[in-house]
CSV table of C-alpha atoms in Angstrom, one decimal:
chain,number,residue,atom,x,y,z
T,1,UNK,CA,78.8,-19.0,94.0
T,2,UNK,CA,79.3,-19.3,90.4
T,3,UNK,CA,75.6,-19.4,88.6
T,4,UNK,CA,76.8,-22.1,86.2
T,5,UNK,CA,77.9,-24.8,89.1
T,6,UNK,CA,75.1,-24.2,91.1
T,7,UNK,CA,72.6,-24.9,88.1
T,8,UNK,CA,74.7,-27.8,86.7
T,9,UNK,CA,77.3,-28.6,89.3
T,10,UNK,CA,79.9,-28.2,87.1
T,11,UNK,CA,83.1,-26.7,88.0
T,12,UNK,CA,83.4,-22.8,85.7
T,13,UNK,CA,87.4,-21.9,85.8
T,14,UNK,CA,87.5,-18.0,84.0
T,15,UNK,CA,90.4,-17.1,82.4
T,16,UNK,CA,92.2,-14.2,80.2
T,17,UNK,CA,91.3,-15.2,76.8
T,18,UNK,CA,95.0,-13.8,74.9
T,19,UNK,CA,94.1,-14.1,71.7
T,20,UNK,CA,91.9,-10.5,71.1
T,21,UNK,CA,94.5,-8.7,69.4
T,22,UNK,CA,94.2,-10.8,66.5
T,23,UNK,CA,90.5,-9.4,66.0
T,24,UNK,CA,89.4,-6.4,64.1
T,25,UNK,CA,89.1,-2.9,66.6
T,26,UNK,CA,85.1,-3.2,66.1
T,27,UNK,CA,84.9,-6.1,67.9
T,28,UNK,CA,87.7,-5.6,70.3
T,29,UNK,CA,85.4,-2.5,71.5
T,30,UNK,CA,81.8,-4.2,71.4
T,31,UNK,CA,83.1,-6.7,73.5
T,32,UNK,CA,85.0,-8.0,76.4
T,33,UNK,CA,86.1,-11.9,76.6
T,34,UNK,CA,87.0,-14.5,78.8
T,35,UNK,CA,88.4,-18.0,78.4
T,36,UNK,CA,85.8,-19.8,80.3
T,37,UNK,CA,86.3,-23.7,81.2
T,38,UNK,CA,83.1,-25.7,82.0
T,39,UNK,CA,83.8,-28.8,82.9
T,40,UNK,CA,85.7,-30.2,80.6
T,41,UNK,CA,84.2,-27.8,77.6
T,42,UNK,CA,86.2,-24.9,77.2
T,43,UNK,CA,84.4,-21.8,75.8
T,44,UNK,CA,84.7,-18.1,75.1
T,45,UNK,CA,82.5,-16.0,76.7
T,46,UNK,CA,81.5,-12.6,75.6
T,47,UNK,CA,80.7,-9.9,77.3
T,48,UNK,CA,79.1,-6.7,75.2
T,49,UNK,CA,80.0,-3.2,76.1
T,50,UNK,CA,77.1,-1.9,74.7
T,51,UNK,CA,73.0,-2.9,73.6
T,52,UNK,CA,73.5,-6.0,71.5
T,53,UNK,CA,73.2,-5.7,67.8
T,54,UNK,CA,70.7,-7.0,65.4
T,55,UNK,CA,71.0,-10.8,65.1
T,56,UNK,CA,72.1,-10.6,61.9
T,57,UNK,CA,75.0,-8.7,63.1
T,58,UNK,CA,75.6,-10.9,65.6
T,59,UNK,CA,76.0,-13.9,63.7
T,60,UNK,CA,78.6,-12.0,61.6
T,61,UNK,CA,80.5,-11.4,65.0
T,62,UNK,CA,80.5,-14.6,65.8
T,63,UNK,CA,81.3,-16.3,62.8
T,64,UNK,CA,84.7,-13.6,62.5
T,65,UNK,CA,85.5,-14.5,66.0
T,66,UNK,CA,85.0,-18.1,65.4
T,67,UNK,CA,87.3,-18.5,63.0
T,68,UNK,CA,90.1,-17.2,66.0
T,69,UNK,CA,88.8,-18.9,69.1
T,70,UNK,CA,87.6,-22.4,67.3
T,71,UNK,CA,85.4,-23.1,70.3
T,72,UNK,CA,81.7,-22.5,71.4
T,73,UNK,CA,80.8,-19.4,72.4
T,74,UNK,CA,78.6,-18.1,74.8
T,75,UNK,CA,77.3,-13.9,75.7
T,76,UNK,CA,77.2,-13.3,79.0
T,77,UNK,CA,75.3,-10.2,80.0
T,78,UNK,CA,73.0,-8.9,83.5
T,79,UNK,CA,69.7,-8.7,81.4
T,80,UNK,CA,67.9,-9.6,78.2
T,81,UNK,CA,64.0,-8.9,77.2
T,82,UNK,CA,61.9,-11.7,75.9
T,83,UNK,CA,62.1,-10.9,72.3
T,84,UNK,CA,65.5,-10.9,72.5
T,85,UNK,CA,66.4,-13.8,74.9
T,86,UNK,CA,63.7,-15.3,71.9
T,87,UNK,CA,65.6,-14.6,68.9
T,88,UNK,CA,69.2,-15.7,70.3
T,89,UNK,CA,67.1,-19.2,71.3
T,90,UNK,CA,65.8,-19.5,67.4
T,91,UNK,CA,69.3,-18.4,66.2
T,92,UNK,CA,70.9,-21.0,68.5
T,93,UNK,CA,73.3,-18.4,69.9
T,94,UNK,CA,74.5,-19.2,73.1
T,95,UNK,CA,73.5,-17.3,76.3
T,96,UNK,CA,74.2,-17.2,80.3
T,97,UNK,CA,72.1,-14.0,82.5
T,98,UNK,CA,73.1,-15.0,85.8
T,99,UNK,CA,70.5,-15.7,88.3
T,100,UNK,CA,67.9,-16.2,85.4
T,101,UNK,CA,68.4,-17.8,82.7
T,102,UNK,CA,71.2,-20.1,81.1
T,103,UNK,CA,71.0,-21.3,77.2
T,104,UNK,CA,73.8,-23.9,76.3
T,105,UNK,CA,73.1,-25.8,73.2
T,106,UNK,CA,76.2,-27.0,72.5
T,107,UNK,CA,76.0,-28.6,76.5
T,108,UNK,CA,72.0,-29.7,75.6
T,109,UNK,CA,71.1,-27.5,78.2
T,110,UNK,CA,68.5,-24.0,78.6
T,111,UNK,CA,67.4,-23.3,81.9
T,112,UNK,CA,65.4,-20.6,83.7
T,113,UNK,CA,65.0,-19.3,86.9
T,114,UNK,CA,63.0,-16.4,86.7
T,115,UNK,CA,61.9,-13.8,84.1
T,116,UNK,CA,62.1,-10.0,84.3
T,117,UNK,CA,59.2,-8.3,84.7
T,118,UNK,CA,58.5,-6.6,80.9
T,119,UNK,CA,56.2,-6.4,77.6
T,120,UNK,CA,56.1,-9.7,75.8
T,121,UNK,CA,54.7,-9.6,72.2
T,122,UNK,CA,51.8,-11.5,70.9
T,123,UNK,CA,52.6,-11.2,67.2
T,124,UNK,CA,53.3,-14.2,65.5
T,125,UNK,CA,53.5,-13.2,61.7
T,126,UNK,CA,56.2,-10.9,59.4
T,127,UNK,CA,55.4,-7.6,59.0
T,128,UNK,CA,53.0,-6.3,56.0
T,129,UNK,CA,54.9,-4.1,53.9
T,130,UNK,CA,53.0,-1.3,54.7
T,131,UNK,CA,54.0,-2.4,58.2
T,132,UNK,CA,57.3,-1.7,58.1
T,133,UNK,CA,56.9,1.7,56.8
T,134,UNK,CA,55.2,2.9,60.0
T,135,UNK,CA,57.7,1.1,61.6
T,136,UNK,CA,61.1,2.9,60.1
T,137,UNK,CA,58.7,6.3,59.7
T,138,UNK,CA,58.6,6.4,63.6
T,139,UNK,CA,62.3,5.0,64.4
T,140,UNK,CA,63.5,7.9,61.9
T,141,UNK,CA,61.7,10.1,63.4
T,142,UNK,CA,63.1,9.5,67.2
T,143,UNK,CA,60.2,7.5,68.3
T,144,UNK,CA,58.2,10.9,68.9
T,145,UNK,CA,54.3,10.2,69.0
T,146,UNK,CA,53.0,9.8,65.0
T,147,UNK,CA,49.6,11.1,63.7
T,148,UNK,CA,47.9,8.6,61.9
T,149,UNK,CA,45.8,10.5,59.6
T,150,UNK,CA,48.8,12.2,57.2
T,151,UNK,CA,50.2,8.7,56.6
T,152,UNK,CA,47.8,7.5,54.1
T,153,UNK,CA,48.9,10.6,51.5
T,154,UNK,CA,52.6,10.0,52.6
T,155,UNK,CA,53.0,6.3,51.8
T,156,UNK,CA,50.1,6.8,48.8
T,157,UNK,CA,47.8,3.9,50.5
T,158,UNK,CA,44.4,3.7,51.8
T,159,UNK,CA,43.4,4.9,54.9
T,160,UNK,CA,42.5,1.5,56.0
T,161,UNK,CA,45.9,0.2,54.7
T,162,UNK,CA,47.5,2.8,57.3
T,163,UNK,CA,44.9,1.2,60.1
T,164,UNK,CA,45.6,-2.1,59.7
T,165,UNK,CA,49.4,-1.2,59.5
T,166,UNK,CA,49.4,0.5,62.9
T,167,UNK,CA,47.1,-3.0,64.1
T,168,UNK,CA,49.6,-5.0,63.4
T,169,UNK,CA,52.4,-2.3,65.3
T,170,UNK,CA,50.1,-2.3,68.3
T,171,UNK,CA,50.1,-6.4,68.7
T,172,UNK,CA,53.8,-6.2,69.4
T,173,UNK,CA,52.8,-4.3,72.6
T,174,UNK,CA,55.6,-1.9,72.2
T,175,UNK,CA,53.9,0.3,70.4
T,176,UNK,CA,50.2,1.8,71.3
T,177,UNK,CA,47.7,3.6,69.6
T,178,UNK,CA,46.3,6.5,71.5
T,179,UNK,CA,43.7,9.5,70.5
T,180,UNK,CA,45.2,12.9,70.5
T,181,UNK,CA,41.8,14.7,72.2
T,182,UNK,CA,41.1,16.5,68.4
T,183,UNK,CA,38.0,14.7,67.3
T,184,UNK,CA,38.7,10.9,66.0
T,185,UNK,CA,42.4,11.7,65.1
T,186,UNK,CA,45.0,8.8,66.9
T,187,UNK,CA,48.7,8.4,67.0
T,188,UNK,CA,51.1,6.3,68.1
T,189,UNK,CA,53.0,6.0,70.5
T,190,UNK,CA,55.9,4.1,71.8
T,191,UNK,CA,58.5,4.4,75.5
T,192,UNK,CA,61.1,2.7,73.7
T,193,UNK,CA,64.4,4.9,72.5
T,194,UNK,CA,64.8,4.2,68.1
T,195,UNK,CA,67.5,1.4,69.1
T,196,UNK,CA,65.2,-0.3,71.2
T,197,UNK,CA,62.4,-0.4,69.3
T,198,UNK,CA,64.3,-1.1,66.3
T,199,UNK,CA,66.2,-4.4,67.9
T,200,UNK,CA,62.7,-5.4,69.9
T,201,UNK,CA,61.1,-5.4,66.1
T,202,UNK,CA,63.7,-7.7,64.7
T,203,UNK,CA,61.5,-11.1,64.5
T,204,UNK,CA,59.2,-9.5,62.2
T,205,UNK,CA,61.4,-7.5,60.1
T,206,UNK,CA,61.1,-8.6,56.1
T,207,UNK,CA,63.3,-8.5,53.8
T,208,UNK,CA,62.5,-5.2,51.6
T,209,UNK,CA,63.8,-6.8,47.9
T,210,UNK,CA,61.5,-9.0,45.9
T,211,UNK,CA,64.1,-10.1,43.7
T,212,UNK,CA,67.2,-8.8,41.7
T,213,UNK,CA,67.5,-8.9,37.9
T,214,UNK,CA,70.3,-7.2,35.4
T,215,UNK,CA,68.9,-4.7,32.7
T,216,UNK,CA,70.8,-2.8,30.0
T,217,UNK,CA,72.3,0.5,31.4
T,218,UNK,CA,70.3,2.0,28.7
T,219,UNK,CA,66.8,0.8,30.1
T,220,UNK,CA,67.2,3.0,33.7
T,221,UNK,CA,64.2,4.8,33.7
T,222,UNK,CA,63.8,8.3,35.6
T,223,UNK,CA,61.6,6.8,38.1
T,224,UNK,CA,64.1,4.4,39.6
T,225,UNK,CA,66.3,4.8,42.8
T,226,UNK,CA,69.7,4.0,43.8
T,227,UNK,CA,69.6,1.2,45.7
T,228,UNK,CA,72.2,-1.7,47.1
T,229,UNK,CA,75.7,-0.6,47.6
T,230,UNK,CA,75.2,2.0,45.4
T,231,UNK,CA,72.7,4.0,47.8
T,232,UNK,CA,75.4,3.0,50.9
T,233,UNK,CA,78.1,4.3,48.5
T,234,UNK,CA,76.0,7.4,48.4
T,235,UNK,CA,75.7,7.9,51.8
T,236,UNK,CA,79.0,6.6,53.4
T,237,UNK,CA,83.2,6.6,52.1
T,238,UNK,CA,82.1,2.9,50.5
T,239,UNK,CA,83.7,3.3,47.0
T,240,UNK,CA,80.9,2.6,44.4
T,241,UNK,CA,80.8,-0.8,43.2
T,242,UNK,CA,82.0,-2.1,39.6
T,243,UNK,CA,77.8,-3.1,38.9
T,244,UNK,CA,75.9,-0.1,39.9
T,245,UNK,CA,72.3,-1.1,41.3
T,246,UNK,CA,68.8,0.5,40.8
T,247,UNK,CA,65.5,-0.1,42.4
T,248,UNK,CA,62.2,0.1,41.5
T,249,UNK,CA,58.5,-0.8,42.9
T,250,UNK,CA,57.6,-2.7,39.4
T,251,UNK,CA,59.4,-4.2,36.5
T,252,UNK,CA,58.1,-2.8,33.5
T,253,UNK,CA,60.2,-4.1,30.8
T,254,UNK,CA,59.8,-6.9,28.3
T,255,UNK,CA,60.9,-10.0,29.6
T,256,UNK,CA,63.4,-10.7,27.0
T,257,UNK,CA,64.7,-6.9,28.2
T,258,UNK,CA,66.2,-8.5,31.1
T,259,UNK,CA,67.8,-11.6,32.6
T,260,UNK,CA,67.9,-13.1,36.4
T,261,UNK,CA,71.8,-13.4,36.0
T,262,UNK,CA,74.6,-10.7,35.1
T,263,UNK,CA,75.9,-11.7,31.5
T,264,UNK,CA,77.8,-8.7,30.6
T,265,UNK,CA,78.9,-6.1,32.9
T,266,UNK,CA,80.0,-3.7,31.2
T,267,UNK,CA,76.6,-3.0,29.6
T,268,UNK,CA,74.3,-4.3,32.7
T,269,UNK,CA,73.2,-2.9,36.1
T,270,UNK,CA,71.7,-5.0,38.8
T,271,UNK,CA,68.0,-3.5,39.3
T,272,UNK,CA,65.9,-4.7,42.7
T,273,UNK,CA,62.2,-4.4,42.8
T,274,UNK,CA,61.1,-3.3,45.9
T,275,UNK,CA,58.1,-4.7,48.5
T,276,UNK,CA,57.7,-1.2,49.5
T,277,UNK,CA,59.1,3.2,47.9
T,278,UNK,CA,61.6,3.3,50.8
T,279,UNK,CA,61.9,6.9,49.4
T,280,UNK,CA,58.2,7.9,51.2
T,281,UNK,CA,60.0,6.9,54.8
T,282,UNK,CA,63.1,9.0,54.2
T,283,UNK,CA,61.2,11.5,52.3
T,284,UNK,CA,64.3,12.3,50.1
T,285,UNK,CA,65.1,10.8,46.4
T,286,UNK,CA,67.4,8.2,48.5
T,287,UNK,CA,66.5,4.5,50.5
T,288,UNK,CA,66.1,5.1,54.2
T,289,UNK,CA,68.8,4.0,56.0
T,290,UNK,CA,67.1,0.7,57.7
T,291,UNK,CA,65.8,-0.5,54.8
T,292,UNK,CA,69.2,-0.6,53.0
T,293,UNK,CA,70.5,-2.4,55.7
T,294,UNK,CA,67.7,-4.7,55.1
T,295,UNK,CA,68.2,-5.2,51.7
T,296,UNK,CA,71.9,-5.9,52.4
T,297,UNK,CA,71.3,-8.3,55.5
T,298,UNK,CA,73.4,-11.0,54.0
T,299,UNK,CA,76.4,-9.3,51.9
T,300,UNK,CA,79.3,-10.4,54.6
T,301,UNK,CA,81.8,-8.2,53.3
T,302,UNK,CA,83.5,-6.1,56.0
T,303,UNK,CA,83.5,-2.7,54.8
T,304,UNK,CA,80.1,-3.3,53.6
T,305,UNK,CA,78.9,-3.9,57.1
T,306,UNK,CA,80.8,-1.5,59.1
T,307,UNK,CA,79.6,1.2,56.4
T,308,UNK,CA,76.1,0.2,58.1
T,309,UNK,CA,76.8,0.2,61.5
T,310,UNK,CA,78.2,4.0,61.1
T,311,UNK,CA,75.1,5.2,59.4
T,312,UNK,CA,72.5,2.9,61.6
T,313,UNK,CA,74.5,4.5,64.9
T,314,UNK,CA,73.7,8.0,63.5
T,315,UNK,CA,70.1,7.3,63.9
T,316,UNK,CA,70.5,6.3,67.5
């Protein structure tokens, strides 16, 4: 018997949904859909062919495939972990795992059956900066166990800092810290695959730019980075943008030496100061590839974000 009627006694009437063609090839392969009916409520349901993206992303998908369908939308998919089923709930994105656990928002309704059996978080708080360094240091480096004790000369922090840091990783309960049986020395250590770990972390993820200000071309000091879409033009085919960005852990200049807006750009570049040297987790001169997709969490241009998914899948 269809889950949905026997939770809400409701007849559910699936259909071919005929209108896919009209959406980009990226979405047409991350997803299959049906026209589902719901009473009176028709919907589209969505049915991903692979693990779900980031939220952000998802919203994005949505949104692009909202403007096509013009009707609610739902995913429908055999499992979900807590963090995740928790951070469609806060995004209000609708959600149906059959036999456990149905959210409809737009029908006032979220019900659950049962709960799989799995690691639930007890972190409440955004990661420190320092945080997330550990954090991207270990999904770059394909979740493989991480010694502690080189971290505080890598990131150029305190021993303690690095301590607390991996604290705060361990709360999550996806990631432990164990001793490696030479003297006092720990690591950490995590059974989830980068992807995982990186989409189970989500909630606490911050966002990596403090703020953006212009400076003249002539003020780009030595000890900047490319940053923004001018790093992801680096390191995908993105064609470089007309305003070329910088980053930087501290603004230095006068404050007459810069303004929060671009006035003239032909003479200005866009320069970011960073929480964090995202340069100590890739250990090159560039950003690490997780943090610039951070730091670009809410440009919505197309290219921009499939540029992203490209380099984020190489990690996986």
């Amino acid at each position: 018997m269809e889950y949905i009627t026997e939770l809400l006694g409701i007849p559910v009437i699936r259909t071919e949904w005929r209108q896919q063609s009209r959406l980009p090839f990226f979405l047409n392969e991350k997803y299959y859909f049906e026209q589902v009916k719901l009473g009176k409520t028709v919907c589209l349901f969505l049915h991903p062919q692979e693990e779900l993206d980031p939220v952000n992303s998802l919203k994005k998908h949505l949104r692009r495939i909202g403007e096509i369908c013009g009707s609610p939308m739902v995913l429908e998919m055999p499992r979900l972990t807590s963090q995740r089923r928790k951070t469609l709930i806060e995004a209000r994105i609708p959600f149906v795992i059959p036999g456990k656990q149905l959210y409809l928002p737009f029908l006032g309704t979220m019900l659950t059956e049962k709960c799989d059996a799995e690691l639930t978080g007890t972190m409440t708080d955004k990661f420190q900066p320092s945080t997330q360094q550990l954090l991207f240091a270990m999904i770059l480096g394909g979740c493989e166990p991480m010694l502690l004790s080189p971290l505080s000369k890598r990131f150029g922090v305190t021993a303690m800092t690095i301590t607390r840091a991996a604290d705060q990783l361990c709360r999550t309960n996806l990631i432990k810290k164990v001793g490696t049986g030479i003297g006092a020395k720990k690591m950490l250590v995590t059974e989830c695959t980068p992807k995982e770990l990186y989409q189970e972390m989500q909630p606490y993820l911050i966002q990596p730019v403090r703020k953006t200000v212009y400076i003249s071309k002539e003020d780009v000091q030595p000890e900047m980075f490319s940053a923004g879409l001018s790093a992801l033009s680096h390191m995908s085919m993105l064609n470089p943008p007309t305003i070329q960005t910088w980053g930087t852990l501290k603004l230095s200049l006068e404050k007459d030496s810069y303004t929060s807006s671009l006035l003239d750009s032909d003479r200005q570049c866009a320069l970011q100061i960073w929480k964090y040297d995202p340069r100590n987790i890739s250990q090159t001169e560039m950003v690490d590839v997780l943090s610039l997709a951070l730091s670009l969490a809410e440009d919505e241009d197309e290219r921009t974000r499939q540029c992203l998914e490209e380099l984020t899948e190489r990690i996986w």
